PDB file of N, CA and C in Angstrom:
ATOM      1  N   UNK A   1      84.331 100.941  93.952  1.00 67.00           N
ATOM      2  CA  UNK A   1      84.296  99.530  94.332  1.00 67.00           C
ATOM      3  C   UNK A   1      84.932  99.399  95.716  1.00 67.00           C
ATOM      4  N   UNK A   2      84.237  98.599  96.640  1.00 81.00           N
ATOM      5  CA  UNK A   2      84.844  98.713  97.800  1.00 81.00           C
ATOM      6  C   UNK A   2      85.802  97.791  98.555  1.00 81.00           C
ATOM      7  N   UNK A   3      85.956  97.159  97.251  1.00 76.00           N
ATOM      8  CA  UNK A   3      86.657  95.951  97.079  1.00 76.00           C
ATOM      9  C   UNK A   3      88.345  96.223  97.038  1.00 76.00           C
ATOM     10  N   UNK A   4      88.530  97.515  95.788  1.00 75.00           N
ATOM     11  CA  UNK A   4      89.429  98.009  95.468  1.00 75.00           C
ATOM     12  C   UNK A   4      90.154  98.898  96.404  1.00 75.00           C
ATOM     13  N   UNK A   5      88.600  99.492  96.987  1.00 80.00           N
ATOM     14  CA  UNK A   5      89.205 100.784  97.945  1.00 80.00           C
ATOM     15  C   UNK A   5      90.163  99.704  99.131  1.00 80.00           C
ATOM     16  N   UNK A   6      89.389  98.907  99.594  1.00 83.00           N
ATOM     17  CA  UNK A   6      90.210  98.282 101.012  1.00 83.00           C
ATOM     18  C   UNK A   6      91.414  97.802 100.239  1.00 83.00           C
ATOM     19  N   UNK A   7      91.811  96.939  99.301  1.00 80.00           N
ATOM     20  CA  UNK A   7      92.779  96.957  98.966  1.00 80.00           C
ATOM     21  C   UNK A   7      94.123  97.636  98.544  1.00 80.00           C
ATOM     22  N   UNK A   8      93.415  98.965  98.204  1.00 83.00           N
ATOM     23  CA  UNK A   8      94.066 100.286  97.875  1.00 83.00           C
ATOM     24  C   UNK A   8      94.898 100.699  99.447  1.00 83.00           C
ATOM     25  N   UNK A   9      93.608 100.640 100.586  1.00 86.00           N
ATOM     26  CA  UNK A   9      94.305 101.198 101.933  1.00 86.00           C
ATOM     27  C   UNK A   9      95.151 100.068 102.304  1.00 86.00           C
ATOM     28  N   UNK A  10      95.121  98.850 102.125  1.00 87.00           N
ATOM     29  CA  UNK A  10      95.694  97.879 102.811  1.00 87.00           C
ATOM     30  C   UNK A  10      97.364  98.098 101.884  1.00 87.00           C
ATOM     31  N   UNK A  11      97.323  97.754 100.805  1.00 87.00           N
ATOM     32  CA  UNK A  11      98.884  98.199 100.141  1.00 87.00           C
ATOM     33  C   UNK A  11      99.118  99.323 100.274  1.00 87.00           C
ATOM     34  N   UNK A  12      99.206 100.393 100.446  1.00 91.00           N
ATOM     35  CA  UNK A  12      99.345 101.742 101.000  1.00 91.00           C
ATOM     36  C   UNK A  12     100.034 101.142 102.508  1.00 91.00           C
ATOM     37  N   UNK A  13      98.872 100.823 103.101  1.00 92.00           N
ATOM     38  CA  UNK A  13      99.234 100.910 104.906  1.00 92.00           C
ATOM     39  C   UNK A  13     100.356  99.433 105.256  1.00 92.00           C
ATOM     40  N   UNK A  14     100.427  98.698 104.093  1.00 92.00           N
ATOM     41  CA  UNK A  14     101.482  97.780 104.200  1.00 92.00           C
ATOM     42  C   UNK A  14     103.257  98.323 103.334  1.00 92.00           C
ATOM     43  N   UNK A  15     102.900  99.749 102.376  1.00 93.00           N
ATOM     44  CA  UNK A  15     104.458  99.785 101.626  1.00 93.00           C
ATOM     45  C   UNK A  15     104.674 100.748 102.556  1.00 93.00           C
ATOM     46  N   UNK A  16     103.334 101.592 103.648  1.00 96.00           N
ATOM     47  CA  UNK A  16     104.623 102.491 104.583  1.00 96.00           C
ATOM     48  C   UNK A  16     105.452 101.720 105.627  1.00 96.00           C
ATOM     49  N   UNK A  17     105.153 100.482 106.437  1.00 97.00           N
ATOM     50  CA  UNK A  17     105.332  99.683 107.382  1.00 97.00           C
ATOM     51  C   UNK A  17     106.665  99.215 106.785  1.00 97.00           C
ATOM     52  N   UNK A  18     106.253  98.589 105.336  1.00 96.00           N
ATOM     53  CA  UNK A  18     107.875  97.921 104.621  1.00 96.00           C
ATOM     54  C   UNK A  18     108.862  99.171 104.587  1.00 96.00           C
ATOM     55  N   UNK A  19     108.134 100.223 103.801  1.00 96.00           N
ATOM     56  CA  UNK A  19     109.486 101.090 103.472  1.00 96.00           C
ATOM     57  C   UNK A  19     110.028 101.689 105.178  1.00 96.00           C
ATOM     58  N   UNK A  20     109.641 101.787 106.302  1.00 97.00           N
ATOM     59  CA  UNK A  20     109.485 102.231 107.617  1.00 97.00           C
ATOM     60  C   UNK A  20     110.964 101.308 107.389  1.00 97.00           C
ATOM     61  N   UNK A  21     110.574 100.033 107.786  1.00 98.00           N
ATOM     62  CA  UNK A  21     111.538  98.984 108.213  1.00 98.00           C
ATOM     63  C   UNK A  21     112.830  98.700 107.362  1.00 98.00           C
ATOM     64  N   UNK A  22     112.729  98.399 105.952  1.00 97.00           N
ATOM     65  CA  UNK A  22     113.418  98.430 105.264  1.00 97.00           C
ATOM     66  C   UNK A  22     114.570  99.530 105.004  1.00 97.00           C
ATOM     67  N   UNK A  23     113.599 100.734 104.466  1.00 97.00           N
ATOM     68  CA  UNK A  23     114.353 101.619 104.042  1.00 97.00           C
ATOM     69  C   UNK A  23     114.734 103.169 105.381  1.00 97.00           C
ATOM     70  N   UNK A  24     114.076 103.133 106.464  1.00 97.00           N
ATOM     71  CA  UNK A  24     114.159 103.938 107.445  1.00 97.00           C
ATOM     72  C   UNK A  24     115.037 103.010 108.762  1.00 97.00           C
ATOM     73  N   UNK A  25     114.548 101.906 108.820  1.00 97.00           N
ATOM     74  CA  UNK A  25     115.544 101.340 109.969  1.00 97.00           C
ATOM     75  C   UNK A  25     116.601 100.648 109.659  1.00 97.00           C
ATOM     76  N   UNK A  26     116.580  99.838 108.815  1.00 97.00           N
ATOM     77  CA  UNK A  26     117.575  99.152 108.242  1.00 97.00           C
ATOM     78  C   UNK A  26     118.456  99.409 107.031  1.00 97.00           C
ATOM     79  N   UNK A  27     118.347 101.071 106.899  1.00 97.00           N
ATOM     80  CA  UNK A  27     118.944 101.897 105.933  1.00 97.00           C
ATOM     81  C   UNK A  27     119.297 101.018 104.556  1.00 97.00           C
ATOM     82  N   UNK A  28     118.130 100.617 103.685  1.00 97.00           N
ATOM     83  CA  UNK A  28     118.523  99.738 102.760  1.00 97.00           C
ATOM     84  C   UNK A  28     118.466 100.770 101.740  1.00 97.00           C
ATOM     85  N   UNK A  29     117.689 101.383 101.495  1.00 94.00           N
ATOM     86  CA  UNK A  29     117.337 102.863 100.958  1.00 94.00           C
ATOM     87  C   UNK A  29     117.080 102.087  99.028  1.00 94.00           C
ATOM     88  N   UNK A  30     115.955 101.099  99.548  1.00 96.00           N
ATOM     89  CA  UNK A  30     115.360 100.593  98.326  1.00 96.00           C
ATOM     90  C   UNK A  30     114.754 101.523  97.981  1.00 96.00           C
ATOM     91  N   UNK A  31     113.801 102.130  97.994  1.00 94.00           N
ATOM     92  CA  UNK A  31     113.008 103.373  97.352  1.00 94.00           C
ATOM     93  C   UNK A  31     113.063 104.387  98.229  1.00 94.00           C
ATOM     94  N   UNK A  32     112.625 105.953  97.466  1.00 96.00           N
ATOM     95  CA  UNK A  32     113.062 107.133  98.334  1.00 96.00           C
ATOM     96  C   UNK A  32     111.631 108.287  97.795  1.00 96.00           C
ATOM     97  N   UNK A  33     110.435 108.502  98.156  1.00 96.00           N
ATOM     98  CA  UNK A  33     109.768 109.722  97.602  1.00 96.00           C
ATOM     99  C   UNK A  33     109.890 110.871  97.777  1.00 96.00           C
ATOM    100  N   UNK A  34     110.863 111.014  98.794  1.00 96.00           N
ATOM    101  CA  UNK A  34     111.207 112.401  99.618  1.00 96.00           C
ATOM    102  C   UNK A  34     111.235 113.444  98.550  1.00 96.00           C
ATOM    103  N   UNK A  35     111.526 113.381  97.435  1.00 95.00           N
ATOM    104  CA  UNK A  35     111.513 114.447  96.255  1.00 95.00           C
ATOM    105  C   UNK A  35     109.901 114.748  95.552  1.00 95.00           C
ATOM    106  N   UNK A  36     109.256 114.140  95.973  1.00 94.00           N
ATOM    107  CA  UNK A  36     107.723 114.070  95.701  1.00 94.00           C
ATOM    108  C   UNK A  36     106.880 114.987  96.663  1.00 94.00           C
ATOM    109  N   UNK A  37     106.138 116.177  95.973  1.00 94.00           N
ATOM    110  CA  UNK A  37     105.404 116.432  97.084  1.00 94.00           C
ATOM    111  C   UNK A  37     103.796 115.734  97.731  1.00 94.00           C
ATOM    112  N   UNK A  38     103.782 115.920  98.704  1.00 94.00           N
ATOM    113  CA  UNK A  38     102.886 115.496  99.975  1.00 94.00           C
ATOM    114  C   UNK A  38     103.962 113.839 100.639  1.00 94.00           C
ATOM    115  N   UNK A  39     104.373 113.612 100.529  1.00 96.00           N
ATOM    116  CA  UNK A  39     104.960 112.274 100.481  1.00 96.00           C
ATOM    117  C   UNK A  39     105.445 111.974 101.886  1.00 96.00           C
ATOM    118  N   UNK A  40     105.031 110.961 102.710  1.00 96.00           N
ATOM    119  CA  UNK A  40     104.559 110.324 104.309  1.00 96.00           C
ATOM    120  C   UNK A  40     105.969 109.971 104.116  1.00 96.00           C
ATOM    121  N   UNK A  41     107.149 110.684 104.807  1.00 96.00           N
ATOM    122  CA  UNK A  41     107.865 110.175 105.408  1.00 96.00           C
ATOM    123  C   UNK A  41     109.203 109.605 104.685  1.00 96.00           C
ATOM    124  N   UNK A  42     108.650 109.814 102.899  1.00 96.00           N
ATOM    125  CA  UNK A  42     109.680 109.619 102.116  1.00 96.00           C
ATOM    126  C   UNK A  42     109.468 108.344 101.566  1.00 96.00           C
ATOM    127  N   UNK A  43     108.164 107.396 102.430  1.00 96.00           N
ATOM    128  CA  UNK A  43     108.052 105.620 101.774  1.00 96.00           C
ATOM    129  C   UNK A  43     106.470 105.675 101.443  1.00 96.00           C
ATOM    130  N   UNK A  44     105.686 106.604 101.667  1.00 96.00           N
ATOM    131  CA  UNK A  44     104.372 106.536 100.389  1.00 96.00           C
ATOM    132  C   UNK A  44     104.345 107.592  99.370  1.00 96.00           C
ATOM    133  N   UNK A  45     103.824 107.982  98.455  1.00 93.00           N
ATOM    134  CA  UNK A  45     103.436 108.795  97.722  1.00 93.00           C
ATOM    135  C   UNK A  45     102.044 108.831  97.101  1.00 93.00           C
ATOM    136  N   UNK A  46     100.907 109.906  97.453  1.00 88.00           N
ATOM    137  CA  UNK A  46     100.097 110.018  96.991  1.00 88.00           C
ATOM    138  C   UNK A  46      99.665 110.020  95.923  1.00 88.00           C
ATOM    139  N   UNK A  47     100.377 110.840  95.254  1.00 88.00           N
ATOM    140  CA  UNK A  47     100.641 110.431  94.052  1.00 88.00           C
ATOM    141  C   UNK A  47     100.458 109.326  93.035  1.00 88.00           C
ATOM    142  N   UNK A  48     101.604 108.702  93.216  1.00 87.00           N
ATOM    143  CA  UNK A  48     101.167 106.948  92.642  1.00 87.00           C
ATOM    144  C   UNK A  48     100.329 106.121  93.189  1.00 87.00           C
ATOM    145  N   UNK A  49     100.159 106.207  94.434  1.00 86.00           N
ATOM    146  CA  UNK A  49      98.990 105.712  95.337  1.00 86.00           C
ATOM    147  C   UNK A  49      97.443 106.037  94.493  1.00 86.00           C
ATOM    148  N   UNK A  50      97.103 106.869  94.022  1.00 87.00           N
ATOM    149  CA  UNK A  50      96.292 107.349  93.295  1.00 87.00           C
ATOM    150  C   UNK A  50      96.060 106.922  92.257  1.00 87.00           C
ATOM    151  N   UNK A  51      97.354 106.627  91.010  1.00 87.00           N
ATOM    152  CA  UNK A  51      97.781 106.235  90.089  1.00 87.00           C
ATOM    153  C   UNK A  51      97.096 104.300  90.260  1.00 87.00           C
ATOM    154  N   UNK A  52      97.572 103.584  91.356  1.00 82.00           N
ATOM    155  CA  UNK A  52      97.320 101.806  91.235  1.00 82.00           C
ATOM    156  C   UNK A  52      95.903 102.122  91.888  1.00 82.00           C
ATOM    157  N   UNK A  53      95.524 103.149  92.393  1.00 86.00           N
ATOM    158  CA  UNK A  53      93.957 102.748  92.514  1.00 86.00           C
ATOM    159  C   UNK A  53      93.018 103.006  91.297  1.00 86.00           C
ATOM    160  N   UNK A  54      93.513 103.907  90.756  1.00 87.00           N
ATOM    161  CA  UNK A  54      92.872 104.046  89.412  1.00 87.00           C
ATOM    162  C   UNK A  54      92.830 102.897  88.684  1.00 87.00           C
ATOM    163  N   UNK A  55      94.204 102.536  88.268  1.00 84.00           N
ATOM    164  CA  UNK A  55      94.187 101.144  87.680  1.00 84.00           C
ATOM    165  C   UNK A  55      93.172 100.039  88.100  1.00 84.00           C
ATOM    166  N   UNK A  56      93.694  99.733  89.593  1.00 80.00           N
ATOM    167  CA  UNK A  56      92.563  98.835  90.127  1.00 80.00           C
ATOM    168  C   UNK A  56      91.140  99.071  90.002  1.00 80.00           C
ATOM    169  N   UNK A  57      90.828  99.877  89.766  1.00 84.00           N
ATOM    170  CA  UNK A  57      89.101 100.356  89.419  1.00 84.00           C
ATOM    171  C   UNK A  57      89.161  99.836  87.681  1.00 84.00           C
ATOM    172  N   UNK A  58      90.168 100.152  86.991  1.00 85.00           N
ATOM    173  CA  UNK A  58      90.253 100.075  85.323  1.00 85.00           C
ATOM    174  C   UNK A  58      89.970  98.265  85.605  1.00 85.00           C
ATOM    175  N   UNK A  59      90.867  98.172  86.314  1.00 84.00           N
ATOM    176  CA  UNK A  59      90.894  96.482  85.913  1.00 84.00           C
ATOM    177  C   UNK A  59      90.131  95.392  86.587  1.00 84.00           C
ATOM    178  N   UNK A  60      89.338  96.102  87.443  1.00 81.00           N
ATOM    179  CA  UNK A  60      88.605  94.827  87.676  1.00 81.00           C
ATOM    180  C   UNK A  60      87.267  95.005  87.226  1.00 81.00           C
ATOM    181  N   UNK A  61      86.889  95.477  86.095  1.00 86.00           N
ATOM    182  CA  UNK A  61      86.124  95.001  84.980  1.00 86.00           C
ATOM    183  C   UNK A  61      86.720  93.743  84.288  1.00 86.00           C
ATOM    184  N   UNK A  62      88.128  93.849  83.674  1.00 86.00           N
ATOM    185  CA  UNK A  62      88.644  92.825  83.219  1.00 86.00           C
ATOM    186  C   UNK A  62      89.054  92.247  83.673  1.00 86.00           C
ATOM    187  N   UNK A  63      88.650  91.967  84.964  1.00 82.00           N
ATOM    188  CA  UNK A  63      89.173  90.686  85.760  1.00 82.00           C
ATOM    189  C   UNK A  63      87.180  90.010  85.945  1.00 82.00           C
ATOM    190  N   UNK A  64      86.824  90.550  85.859  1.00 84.00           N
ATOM    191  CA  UNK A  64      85.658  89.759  86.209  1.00 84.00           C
ATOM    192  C   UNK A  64      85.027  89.054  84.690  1.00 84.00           C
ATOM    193  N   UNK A  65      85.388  89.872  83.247  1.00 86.00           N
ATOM    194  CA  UNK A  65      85.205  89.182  82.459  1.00 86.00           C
ATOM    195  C   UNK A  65      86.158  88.307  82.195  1.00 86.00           C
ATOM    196  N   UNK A  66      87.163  88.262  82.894  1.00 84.00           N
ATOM    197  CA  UNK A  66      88.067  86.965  82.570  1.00 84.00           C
ATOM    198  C   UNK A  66      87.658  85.657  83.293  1.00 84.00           C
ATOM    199  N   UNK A  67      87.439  86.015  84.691  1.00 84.00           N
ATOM    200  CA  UNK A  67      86.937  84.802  85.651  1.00 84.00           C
ATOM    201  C   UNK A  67      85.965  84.641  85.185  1.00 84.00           C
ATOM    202  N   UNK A  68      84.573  85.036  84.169  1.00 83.00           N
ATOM    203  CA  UNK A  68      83.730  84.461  83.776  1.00 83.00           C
ATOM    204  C   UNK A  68      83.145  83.536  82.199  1.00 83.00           C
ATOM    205  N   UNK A  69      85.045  84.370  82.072  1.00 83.00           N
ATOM    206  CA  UNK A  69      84.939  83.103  80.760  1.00 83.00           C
ATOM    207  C   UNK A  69      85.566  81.875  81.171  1.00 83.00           C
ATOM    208  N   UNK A  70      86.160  81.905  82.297  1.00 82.00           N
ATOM    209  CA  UNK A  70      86.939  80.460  83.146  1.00 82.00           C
ATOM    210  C   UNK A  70      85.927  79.782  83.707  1.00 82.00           C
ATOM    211  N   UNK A  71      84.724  80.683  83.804  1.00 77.00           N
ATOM    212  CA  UNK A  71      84.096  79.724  85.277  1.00 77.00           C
ATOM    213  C   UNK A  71      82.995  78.869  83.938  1.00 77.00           C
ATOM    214  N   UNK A  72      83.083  77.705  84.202  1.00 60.00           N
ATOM    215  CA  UNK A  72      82.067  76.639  83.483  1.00 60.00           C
ATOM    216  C   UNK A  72      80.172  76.817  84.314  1.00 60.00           C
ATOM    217  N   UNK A  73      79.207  76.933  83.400  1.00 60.00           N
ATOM    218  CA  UNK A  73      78.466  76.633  84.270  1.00 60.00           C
ATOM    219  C   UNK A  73      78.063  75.412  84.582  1.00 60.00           C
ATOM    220  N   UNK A  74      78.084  75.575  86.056  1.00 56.00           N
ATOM    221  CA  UNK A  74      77.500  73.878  86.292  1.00 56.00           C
ATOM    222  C   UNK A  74      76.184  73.474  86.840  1.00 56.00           C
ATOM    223  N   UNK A  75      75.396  72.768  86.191  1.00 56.00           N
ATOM    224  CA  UNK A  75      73.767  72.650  87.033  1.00 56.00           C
ATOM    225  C   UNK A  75      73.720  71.385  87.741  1.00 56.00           C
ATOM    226  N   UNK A  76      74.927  70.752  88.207  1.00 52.00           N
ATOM    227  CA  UNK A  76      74.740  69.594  89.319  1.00 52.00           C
ATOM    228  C   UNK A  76      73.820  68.317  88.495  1.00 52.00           C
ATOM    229  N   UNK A  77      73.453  68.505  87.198  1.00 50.00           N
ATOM    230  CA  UNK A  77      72.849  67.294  86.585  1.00 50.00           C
ATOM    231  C   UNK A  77      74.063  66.316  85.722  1.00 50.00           C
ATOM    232  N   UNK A  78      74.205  65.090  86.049  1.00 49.00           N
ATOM    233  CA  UNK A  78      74.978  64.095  85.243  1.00 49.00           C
ATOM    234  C   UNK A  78      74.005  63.873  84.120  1.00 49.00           C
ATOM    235  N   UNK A  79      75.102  64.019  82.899  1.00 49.00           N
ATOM    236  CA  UNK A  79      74.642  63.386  81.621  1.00 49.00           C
ATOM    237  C   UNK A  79      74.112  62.263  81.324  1.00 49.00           C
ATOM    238  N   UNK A  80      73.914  61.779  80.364  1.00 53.00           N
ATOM    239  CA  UNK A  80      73.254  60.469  79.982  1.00 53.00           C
ATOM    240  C   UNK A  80      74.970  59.739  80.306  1.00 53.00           C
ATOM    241  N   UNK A  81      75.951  59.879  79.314  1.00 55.00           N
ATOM    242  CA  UNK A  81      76.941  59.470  79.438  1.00 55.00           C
ATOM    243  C   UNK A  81      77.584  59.083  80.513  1.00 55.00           C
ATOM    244  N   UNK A  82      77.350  59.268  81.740  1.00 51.00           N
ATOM    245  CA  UNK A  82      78.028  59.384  83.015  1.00 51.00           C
ATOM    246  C   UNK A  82      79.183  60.477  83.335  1.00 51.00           C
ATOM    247  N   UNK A  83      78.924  61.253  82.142  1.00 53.00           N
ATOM    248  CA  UNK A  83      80.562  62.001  82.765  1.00 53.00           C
ATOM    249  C   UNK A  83      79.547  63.483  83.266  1.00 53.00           C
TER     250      UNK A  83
END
């Protein structure tokens, strides 16, 4: 889905920028992958990166049967009733 994929690169290419700033410049040292191998710098991991795209592929099946039991159909015709 290519829906998932851009979203996949976009949170990826937005938790290295946070963890960059956060945890590399401003030594907050909220999260750490450095013990993970392949791992960018110590603030991505391929790994789990892999892991929420999977998910995101699992779940937006069930996101689309959810928005389509929400969505009403509507044919733009008023009832007899007026409503």
């Amino acid at each position: 889905d290519v829906l998932v994929s851009a979203a996949f690169l976009l949170v990826t290419a937005l938790e290295l920028l946070c963890g960059c700033v956060v945890n590399l410049w401003l030594h907050m040292d909220v999260w750490d992958y450095s013990d993970v191998p392949f791992n960018i710098l110590g603030q991505i991991c391929p790994l789990y990166t892999g892991f929420w795209y999977a998910l995101g592929l699992l779940s937006c099946p069930v996101y689309r049967l959810v928005c389509a039991a929400l969505t009403f159909p509507h044919d733009g015709q008023i009832s007899a009733s007026g409503h």
